[in-house]
Short mmCIF file of C-alpha atoms in Angstrom, two decimals:
data_model
loop_
_atom_site.label_atom_id
_atom_site.label_comp_id
_atom_site.label_asym_id
_atom_site.label_seq_id
_atom_site.Cartn_x
_atom_site.Cartn_y
_atom_site.Cartn_z
CA UNK A 1 11.88 -43.87 -66.07
CA UNK A 2 9.75 -44.00 -62.71
CA UNK A 3 7.21 -47.12 -62.91
CA UNK A 4 4.37 -46.50 -61.85
CA UNK A 5 3.75 -49.88 -60.03
CA UNK A 6 2.83 -49.36 -56.36
CA UNK A 7 0.00 -46.85 -57.72
CA UNK A 8 -1.82 -49.44 -59.67
CA UNK A 9 -5.01 -51.50 -59.07
CA UNK A 10 -4.53 -55.17 -58.73
CA UNK A 11 -6.68 -55.69 -61.85
CA UNK A 12 -3.98 -53.76 -64.14
CA UNK A 13 -1.38 -55.71 -62.03
CA UNK A 14 -2.78 -58.90 -63.40
CA UNK A 15 -1.85 -57.82 -67.42
CA UNK A 16 0.69 -55.66 -67.26
CA UNK A 17 2.72 -57.25 -64.32
CA UNK A 18 1.33 -61.26 -64.83
CA UNK A 19 0.61 -61.20 -68.30
CA UNK A 20 -2.95 -62.16 -68.47
CA UNK A 21 -5.88 -60.83 -70.70
CA UNK A 22 -8.62 -58.82 -70.24
CA UNK A 23 -12.04 -60.11 -71.56
CA UNK A 24 -12.99 -58.90 -75.02
CA UNK A 25 -14.99 -55.92 -75.57
CA UNK A 26 -14.76 -55.10 -71.69
CA UNK A 27 -11.45 -52.54 -72.13
CA UNK A 28 -12.05 -48.85 -71.51
CA UNK A 29 -10.22 -47.99 -75.36
CA UNK A 30 -11.76 -50.48 -76.89
CA UNK A 31 -14.06 -48.59 -78.65
CA UNK A 32 -12.57 -45.32 -77.95
CA UNK A 33 -12.10 -42.50 -80.71
CA UNK A 34 -9.95 -39.27 -80.34
CA UNK A 35 -6.80 -37.90 -81.76
CA UNK A 36 -3.73 -38.20 -79.48
CA UNK A 37 -1.42 -40.85 -77.87
CA UNK A 38 -1.72 -44.01 -76.06
CA UNK A 39 0.76 -44.24 -73.26
CA UNK A 40 2.78 -47.14 -71.63
CA UNK A 41 0.59 -47.46 -68.19
CA UNK A 42 3.46 -48.52 -65.95
CA UNK A 43 5.88 -46.30 -67.22
CA UNK A 44 4.02 -43.39 -69.92
CA UNK A 45 6.47 -43.71 -72.71
CA UNK A 46 4.21 -42.94 -75.59
CA UNK A 47 3.39 -46.09 -77.37
CA UNK A 48 0.42 -45.81 -80.05
CA UNK A 49 -0.04 -42.14 -81.82
CA UNK A 50 -4.07 -42.84 -82.43
CA UNK A 51 -3.72 -42.61 -86.09
CA UNK A 52 -2.89 -46.25 -86.34
CA UNK A 53 -6.12 -46.79 -84.34
CA UNK A 54 -8.35 -48.85 -86.33
CA UNK A 55 -11.81 -51.10 -85.28
CA UNK A 56 -10.86 -54.81 -86.09
CA UNK A 57 -13.61 -56.07 -84.28
CA UNK A 58 -11.58 -58.14 -81.93
CA UNK A 59 -12.58 -57.18 -78.88
CA UNK A 60 -9.52 -54.89 -77.68
CA UNK A 61 -7.84 -51.92 -78.95
CA UNK A 62 -5.97 -52.56 -82.47
CA UNK A 63 -3.71 -50.43 -84.01
CA UNK A 64 -1.66 -51.07 -87.20
CA UNK A 65 1.19 -49.45 -86.16
CA UNK A 66 3.82 -48.53 -83.18
CA UNK A 67 5.58 -45.32 -82.92
CA UNK A 68 9.94 -46.17 -83.51
CA UNK A 69 11.26 -48.62 -80.47
CA UNK A 70 8.63 -48.19 -78.01
CA UNK A 71 7.86 -51.83 -78.01
CA UNK A 72 9.64 -55.04 -78.33
CA UNK A 73 8.37 -58.24 -79.67
CA UNK A 74 8.93 -61.45 -78.21
CA UNK A 75 7.80 -65.31 -79.22
CA UNK A 76 5.01 -66.75 -77.01
CA UNK A 77 5.55 -70.14 -74.97
CA UNK A 78 3.12 -71.23 -76.95
CA UNK A 79 4.95 -71.34 -80.17
CA UNK A 80 1.71 -69.71 -81.90
CA UNK A 81 1.73 -65.98 -80.39
CA UNK A 82 4.06 -63.00 -80.55
CA UNK A 83 3.80 -61.04 -77.43
CA UNK A 84 4.44 -57.03 -77.62
CA UNK A 85 5.73 -55.93 -74.62
CA UNK A 86 6.48 -52.29 -73.53
CA UNK A 87 10.42 -51.56 -74.87
CA UNK A 88 11.50 -49.84 -72.05
CA UNK A 89 9.59 -51.32 -69.17
CA UNK A 90 8.38 -54.64 -70.52
CA UNK A 91 5.26 -54.00 -69.09
CA UNK A 92 2.76 -56.70 -70.95
CA UNK A 93 0.54 -55.13 -73.75
CA UNK A 94 -0.83 -57.92 -75.57
CA UNK A 95 -0.29 -59.89 -79.26
CA UNK A 96 0.97 -59.28 -82.65
CA UNK A 97 -0.39 -60.30 -85.49
CA UNK A 98 0.09 -60.39 -89.15
CA UNK A 99 -0.88 -61.15 -92.85
CA UNK A 100 -4.89 -60.48 -91.58
CA UNK A 101 -5.18 -57.37 -93.93
CA UNK A 102 -7.22 -54.92 -92.14
CA UNK A 103 -5.16 -52.39 -93.04
CA UNK A 104 -2.67 -51.81 -95.80
CA UNK A 105 0.12 -52.29 -92.82
CA UNK A 106 -0.86 -55.58 -92.36
CA UNK A 107 -0.75 -55.11 -89.34
CA UNK A 108 -2.24 -55.27 -85.74
CA UNK A 109 -1.61 -54.97 -82.53
CA UNK A 110 -4.06 -56.56 -80.33
CA UNK A 111 -3.65 -54.62 -76.65
CA UNK A 112 -5.36 -54.53 -73.40
CA UNK A 113 -6.72 -51.06 -72.14
CA UNK A 114 -5.18 -51.56 -68.76
CA UNK A 115 -2.35 -51.79 -69.98
CA UNK A 116 -2.41 -48.44 -71.79
CA UNK A 117 -2.71 -44.50 -70.52
CA UNK A 118 -4.60 -42.39 -73.41
CA UNK A 119 -3.68 -38.09 -73.58
CA UNK A 120 -4.77 -36.16 -75.63
CA UNK A 121 -1.57 -35.03 -76.91
CA UNK A 122 -0.23 -35.99 -80.85
CA UNK A 123 3.57 -35.09 -79.85
CA UNK A 124 3.77 -36.71 -76.36
CA UNK A 125 6.74 -39.16 -76.11
CA UNK A 126 7.65 -39.94 -72.34
CA UNK A 127 5.22 -38.63 -69.03
CA UNK A 128 5.18 -38.66 -66.16
CA UNK A 129 2.77 -39.29 -63.49
CA UNK A 130 2.01 -37.07 -59.47
CA UNK A 131 -0.93 -38.50 -56.88
CA UNK A 132 -2.24 -36.07 -54.20
CA UNK A 133 -4.40 -35.22 -52.41
CA UNK A 134 -6.02 -31.51 -51.40
CA UNK A 135 -9.95 -31.56 -50.57
CA UNK A 136 -12.53 -31.95 -52.76
CA UNK A 137 -11.26 -33.91 -55.87
CA UNK A 138 -13.32 -31.83 -58.21
CA UNK A 139 -12.13 -28.49 -57.67
CA UNK A 140 -8.44 -29.84 -57.66
CA UNK A 141 -8.95 -31.14 -60.66
CA UNK A 142 -10.05 -28.11 -61.87
CA UNK A 143 -7.39 -26.29 -60.89
CA UNK A 144 -4.94 -29.45 -62.73
CA UNK A 145 -6.55 -28.99 -65.70
CA UNK A 146 -5.61 -25.73 -66.52
CA UNK A 147 -1.84 -26.38 -66.01
CA UNK A 148 0.74 -26.49 -68.92
CA UNK A 149 2.35 -29.24 -69.21
CA UNK A 150 -0.48 -31.97 -67.37
CA UNK A 151 -2.13 -34.22 -70.11
CA UNK A 152 -4.16 -35.89 -68.29
CA UNK A 153 -6.16 -36.10 -64.71
CA UNK A 154 -8.32 -38.57 -63.39
CA UNK A 155 -10.05 -38.24 -59.67
CA UNK A 156 -10.29 -41.30 -57.47
CA UNK A 157 -9.10 -42.68 -54.17
CA UNK A 158 -6.11 -43.43 -52.99
CA UNK A 159 -4.67 -44.53 -49.41
CA UNK A 160 -7.01 -46.74 -47.42
CA UNK A 161 -7.47 -50.40 -46.68
CA UNK A 162 -10.04 -51.76 -48.90
CA UNK A 163 -10.13 -52.45 -52.85
CA UNK A 164 -12.27 -50.26 -55.09
CA UNK A 165 -14.21 -48.35 -53.45
CA UNK A 166 -17.29 -46.42 -53.51
CA UNK A 167 -17.69 -42.40 -53.24
CA UNK A 168 -20.82 -43.15 -50.13
CA UNK A 169 -18.21 -45.78 -48.71
CA UNK A 170 -15.51 -43.32 -48.48
CA UNK A 171 -17.75 -40.43 -47.67
CA UNK A 172 -19.21 -42.79 -44.57
CA UNK A 173 -14.83 -43.21 -43.55
CA UNK A 174 -15.26 -47.40 -44.12
CA UNK A 175 -12.37 -47.66 -46.34
CA UNK A 176 -9.52 -44.45 -44.81
CA UNK A 177 -9.25 -43.63 -48.40
CA UNK A 178 -8.42 -39.71 -49.66
CA UNK A 179 -10.22 -37.89 -52.52
CA UNK A 180 -7.14 -37.53 -54.63
CA UNK A 181 -6.32 -37.26 -57.93
CA UNK A 182 -3.66 -38.49 -60.85
CA UNK A 183 -2.10 -36.18 -62.85
CA UNK A 184 0.24 -37.57 -65.83
CA UNK A 185 2.49 -34.38 -67.42
CA UNK A 186 4.99 -34.09 -70.03
CA UNK A 187 8.36 -33.93 -68.31
CA UNK A 188 9.40 -31.74 -71.25
CA UNK A 189 7.36 -29.06 -70.11
CA UNK A 190 6.78 -29.42 -66.23
CA UNK A 191 8.89 -30.69 -63.94
CA UNK A 192 7.52 -32.66 -61.06
CA UNK A 193 8.96 -30.04 -58.46
CA UNK A 194 6.93 -27.48 -60.37
CA UNK A 195 3.50 -29.76 -60.46
CA UNK A 196 3.84 -30.05 -56.95
CA UNK A 197 4.00 -26.74 -55.75
CA UNK A 198 1.41 -26.14 -58.01
CA UNK A 199 -0.75 -28.33 -55.69
CA UNK A 200 0.33 -26.47 -52.29
CA UNK A 201 -0.61 -23.46 -53.79
CA UNK A 202 -4.78 -24.50 -55.49
CA UNK A 203 -5.40 -25.13 -51.90
CA UNK A 204 -4.53 -24.29 -48.13
CA UNK A 205 -1.90 -26.69 -46.83
CA UNK A 206 -2.68 -25.50 -43.33
CA UNK A 207 -5.78 -26.77 -42.49
CA UNK A 208 -5.89 -29.67 -40.42
CA UNK A 209 -9.53 -31.31 -40.51
CA UNK A 210 -10.04 -31.07 -44.69
CA UNK A 211 -10.34 -27.92 -46.80
CA UNK A 212 -12.60 -25.22 -47.11
CA UNK A 213 -16.00 -26.06 -45.60
CA UNK A 214 -15.47 -30.08 -46.17
CA UNK A 215 -14.34 -31.98 -43.07
CA UNK A 216 -13.14 -35.08 -42.73
CA UNK A 217 -10.18 -37.70 -42.94
CA UNK A 218 -11.32 -37.92 -47.00
CA UNK A 219 -10.27 -33.88 -47.47
CA UNK A 220 -7.33 -33.98 -45.38
CA UNK A 221 -4.42 -32.81 -47.53
CA UNK A 222 -1.08 -35.76 -48.79
CA UNK A 223 0.69 -35.37 -50.72
CA UNK A 224 2.32 -38.58 -52.45
CA UNK A 225 5.75 -39.72 -53.13
CA UNK A 226 6.91 -42.48 -55.45
CA UNK A 227 10.39 -42.56 -54.44
CA UNK A 228 13.18 -41.12 -52.16
CA UNK A 229 13.23 -37.76 -55.05
CA UNK A 230 10.04 -37.09 -54.28
CA UNK A 231 9.88 -37.27 -51.41
CA UNK A 232 13.13 -35.06 -50.83
CA UNK A 233 11.48 -32.45 -53.74
CA UNK A 234 8.00 -31.82 -51.41
CA UNK A 235 10.16 -31.74 -48.31
CA UNK A 236 12.14 -28.98 -49.77
CA UNK A 237 9.28 -27.24 -50.42
CA UNK A 238 7.29 -27.43 -47.14
CA UNK A 239 10.27 -25.60 -45.34
CA UNK A 240 9.70 -23.16 -48.28
CA UNK A 241 7.12 -22.41 -47.77
CA UNK A 242 7.34 -22.52 -43.42
CA UNK A 243 9.58 -19.85 -44.55
CA UNK A 244 7.19 -17.89 -46.77
CA UNK A 245 4.96 -17.49 -42.89
CA UNK A 246 2.72 -20.63 -43.88
CA UNK A 247 1.64 -23.60 -41.90
CA UNK A 248 1.68 -26.95 -43.30
CA UNK A 249 -0.52 -30.44 -42.30
CA UNK A 250 0.24 -31.67 -45.66
CA UNK A 251 0.93 -35.91 -44.40
CA UNK A 252 3.63 -37.21 -46.98
CA UNK A 253 2.83 -40.59 -48.02
CA UNK A 254 4.13 -43.41 -50.04
CA UNK A 255 1.85 -44.27 -53.27
CA UNK A 256 -0.44 -46.63 -53.22
CA UNK A 257 -3.30 -47.91 -55.20
CA UNK A 258 -4.81 -45.57 -56.72
CA UNK A 259 -9.00 -46.84 -57.78
CA UNK A 260 -10.41 -44.15 -60.12
CA UNK A 261 -13.75 -42.62 -59.24
CA UNK A 262 -17.23 -43.08 -60.55
CA UNK A 263 -17.33 -41.00 -63.86
CA UNK A 264 -19.71 -38.58 -62.80
CA UNK A 265 -16.68 -37.00 -60.38
CA UNK A 266 -14.69 -37.11 -63.87
CA UNK A 267 -14.21 -33.79 -65.11
CA UNK A 268 -17.00 -32.55 -62.85
CA UNK A 269 -16.78 -28.66 -63.47
CA UNK A 270 -16.52 -29.04 -67.04
CA UNK A 271 -19.84 -31.05 -67.43
CA UNK A 272 -21.22 -28.87 -64.92
CA UNK A 273 -19.80 -25.43 -65.74
CA UNK A 274 -19.38 -24.57 -62.12
CA UNK A 275 -16.52 -23.35 -60.40
CA UNK A 276 -14.83 -25.12 -56.67
CA UNK A 277 -16.13 -23.72 -53.53
CA UNK A 278 -13.19 -25.03 -51.71
CA UNK A 279 -9.89 -23.78 -53.92
CA UNK A 280 -7.93 -20.29 -55.56
CA UNK A 281 -5.23 -20.14 -56.78
CA UNK A 282 -2.60 -18.03 -54.87
CA UNK A 283 1.52 -17.96 -55.60
CA UNK A 284 2.97 -19.04 -52.73
CA UNK A 285 6.55 -19.62 -53.72
CA UNK A 286 9.09 -16.46 -54.82
#
């Protein structure tokens, strides 16, 4: 189990660690519908299937059933409510109520959207996450979405010194952030090493000033690591690349908060029906 605390924004930390509550009707998943699974935002454990979600009108995502052994119940200090936490990492999720008769199961798990990640898989039981920067995040996402085992991609900004940066601020080099991608994957299907190798194969890790025609520090090649094990894997892959004759300018940096980019950047090539202009796949590992 690998907690993703280092990549979480302060608003998520307030919920999952400090047990705060997001404003009603403000969460991403309150009115969201779709077949799939809701994961713990901190450790990636599968918590709820989408078929357990129902409209309660309370302002927060509501579920009438959790996955087996995924959620732990704890009496609230106020003596009136029951808190629910992730059974594995103990991240705060919300509260559970019974006897309201919303559904036949007569249970309502009232959950903060910021405690959750949604993926379209209806069978996943666990997940992991990787963060990379490899030039324009539109093209990076285009290729990662093709990779078997990838459950979710999200483009954004990381590695900088300001909170909640905008695209314009990043482009004008005011924040120190890189254009990056968050890749959520199923470790039963694909490993971190395979994910990282693919990262090196979909861009030119030897370019020192950007990627393709895109020049600037926000377009540099960077692999972010959560722990020494991931760093060692990245170093091993870089060694192999150099042995195979490739130049490598990729930076290795510890994970820092990941700020999702504006909605129009998400799934950009899928929305526009275009194709990447500075990324392509090249098999580099024999």
